[in-house]
CSV table of C-alpha atoms in Angstrom, one decimal:
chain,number,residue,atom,x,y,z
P,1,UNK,CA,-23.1,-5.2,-30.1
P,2,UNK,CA,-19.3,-6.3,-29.5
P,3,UNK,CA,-18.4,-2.3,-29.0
P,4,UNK,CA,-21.2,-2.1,-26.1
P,5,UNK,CA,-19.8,-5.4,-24.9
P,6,UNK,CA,-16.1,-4.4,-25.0
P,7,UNK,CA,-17.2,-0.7,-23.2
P,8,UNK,CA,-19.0,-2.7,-20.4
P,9,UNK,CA,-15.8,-4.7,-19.6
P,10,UNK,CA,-13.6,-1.7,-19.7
P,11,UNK,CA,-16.5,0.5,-17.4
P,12,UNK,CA,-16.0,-3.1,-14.7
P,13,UNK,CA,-12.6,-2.9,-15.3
P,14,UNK,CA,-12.5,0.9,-14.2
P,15,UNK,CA,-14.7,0.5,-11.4
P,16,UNK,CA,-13.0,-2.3,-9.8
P,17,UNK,CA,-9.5,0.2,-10.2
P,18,UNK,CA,-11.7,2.9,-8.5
P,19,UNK,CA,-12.5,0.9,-5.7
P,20,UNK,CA,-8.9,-0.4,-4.7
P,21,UNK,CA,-7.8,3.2,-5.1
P,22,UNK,CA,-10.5,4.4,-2.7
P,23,UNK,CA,-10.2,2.0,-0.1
P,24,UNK,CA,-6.1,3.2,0.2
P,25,UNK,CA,-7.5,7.0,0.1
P,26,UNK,CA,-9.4,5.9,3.3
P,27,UNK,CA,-6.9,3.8,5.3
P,28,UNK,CA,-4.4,6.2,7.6
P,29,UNK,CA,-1.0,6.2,6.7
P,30,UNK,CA,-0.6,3.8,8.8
P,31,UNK,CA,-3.5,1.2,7.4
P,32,UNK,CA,-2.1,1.7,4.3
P,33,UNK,CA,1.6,0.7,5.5
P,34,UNK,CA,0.2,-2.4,7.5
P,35,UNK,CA,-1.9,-3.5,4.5
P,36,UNK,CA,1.3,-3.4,2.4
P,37,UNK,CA,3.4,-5.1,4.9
P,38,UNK,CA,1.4,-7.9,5.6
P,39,UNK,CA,0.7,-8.3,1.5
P,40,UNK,CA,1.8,-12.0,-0.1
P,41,UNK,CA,3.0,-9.9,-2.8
P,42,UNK,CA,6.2,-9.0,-2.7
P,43,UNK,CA,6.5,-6.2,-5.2
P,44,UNK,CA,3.9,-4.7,-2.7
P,45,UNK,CA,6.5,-5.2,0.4
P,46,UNK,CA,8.7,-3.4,-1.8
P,47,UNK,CA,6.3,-0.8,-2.8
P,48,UNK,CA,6.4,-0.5,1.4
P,49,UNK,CA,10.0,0.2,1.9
P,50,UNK,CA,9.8,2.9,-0.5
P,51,UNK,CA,7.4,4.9,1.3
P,52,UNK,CA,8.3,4.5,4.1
P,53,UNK,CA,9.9,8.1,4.4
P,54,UNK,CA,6.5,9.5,3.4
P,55,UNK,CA,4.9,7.6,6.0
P,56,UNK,CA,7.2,8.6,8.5
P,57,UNK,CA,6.8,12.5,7.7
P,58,UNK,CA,3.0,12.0,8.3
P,59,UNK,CA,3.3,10.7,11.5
P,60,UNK,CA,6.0,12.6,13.0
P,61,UNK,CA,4.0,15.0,15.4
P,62,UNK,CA,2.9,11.6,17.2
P,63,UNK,CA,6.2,9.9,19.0
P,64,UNK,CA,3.7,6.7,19.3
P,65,UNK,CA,2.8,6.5,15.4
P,66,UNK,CA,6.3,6.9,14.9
P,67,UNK,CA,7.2,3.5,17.1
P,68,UNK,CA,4.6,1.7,15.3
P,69,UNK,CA,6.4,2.6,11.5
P,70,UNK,CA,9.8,1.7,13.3
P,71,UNK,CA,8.5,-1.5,14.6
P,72,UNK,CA,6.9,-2.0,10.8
P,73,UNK,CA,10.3,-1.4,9.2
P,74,UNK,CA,11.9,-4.5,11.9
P,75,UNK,CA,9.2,-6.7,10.7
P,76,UNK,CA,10.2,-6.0,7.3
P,77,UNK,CA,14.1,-6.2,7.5
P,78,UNK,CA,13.0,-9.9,9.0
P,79,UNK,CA,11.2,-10.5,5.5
P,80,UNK,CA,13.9,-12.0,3.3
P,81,UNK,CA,11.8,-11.2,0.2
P,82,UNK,CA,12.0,-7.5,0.6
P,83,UNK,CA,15.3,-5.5,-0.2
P,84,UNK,CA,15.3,-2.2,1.8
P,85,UNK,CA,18.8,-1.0,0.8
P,86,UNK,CA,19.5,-1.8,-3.1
């Protein structure tokens, strides 16, 4: 009975995974860079600054996405728990 136990927790565990990774897959690149911004945690603001570039390739056909990452990247130079140039 403790193996059935231990491969329910691990199936929970898998599923809850599953679902955070899903919910990015749907979010525009966008969502996805305002959900990291605004995180409390920081490793995530970091996570932000990284992609940044990748973000910035996907919206390039649009001049409008493009002001919205720029104006994403001010609000985080203003975060002083987020180092953009290392």
């Amino acid at each position: 009975m403790a193996d059935l136990s231990l491969l329910q927790d691990l199936q929970e565990d898998t599923d809850r995974l599953l679902d955070f990774v899903s919910q990015d897959e749907m979010l525009t690149p966008l969502g996805r860079l305002d959900k990291y911004i605004s995180s409390e945690n920081v490793f995530n603001r970091q996570m932000v600054a990284r992609s940044l570039l990748d973000t910035l390739r996907a919206v390039s056909e649009d001049e409008r996405e493009c002001v919205s990452v720029l104006e994403r990247i001010d609000r985080l130079a203003d975060d002083s728990g987020t180092e953009l140039i290392h």
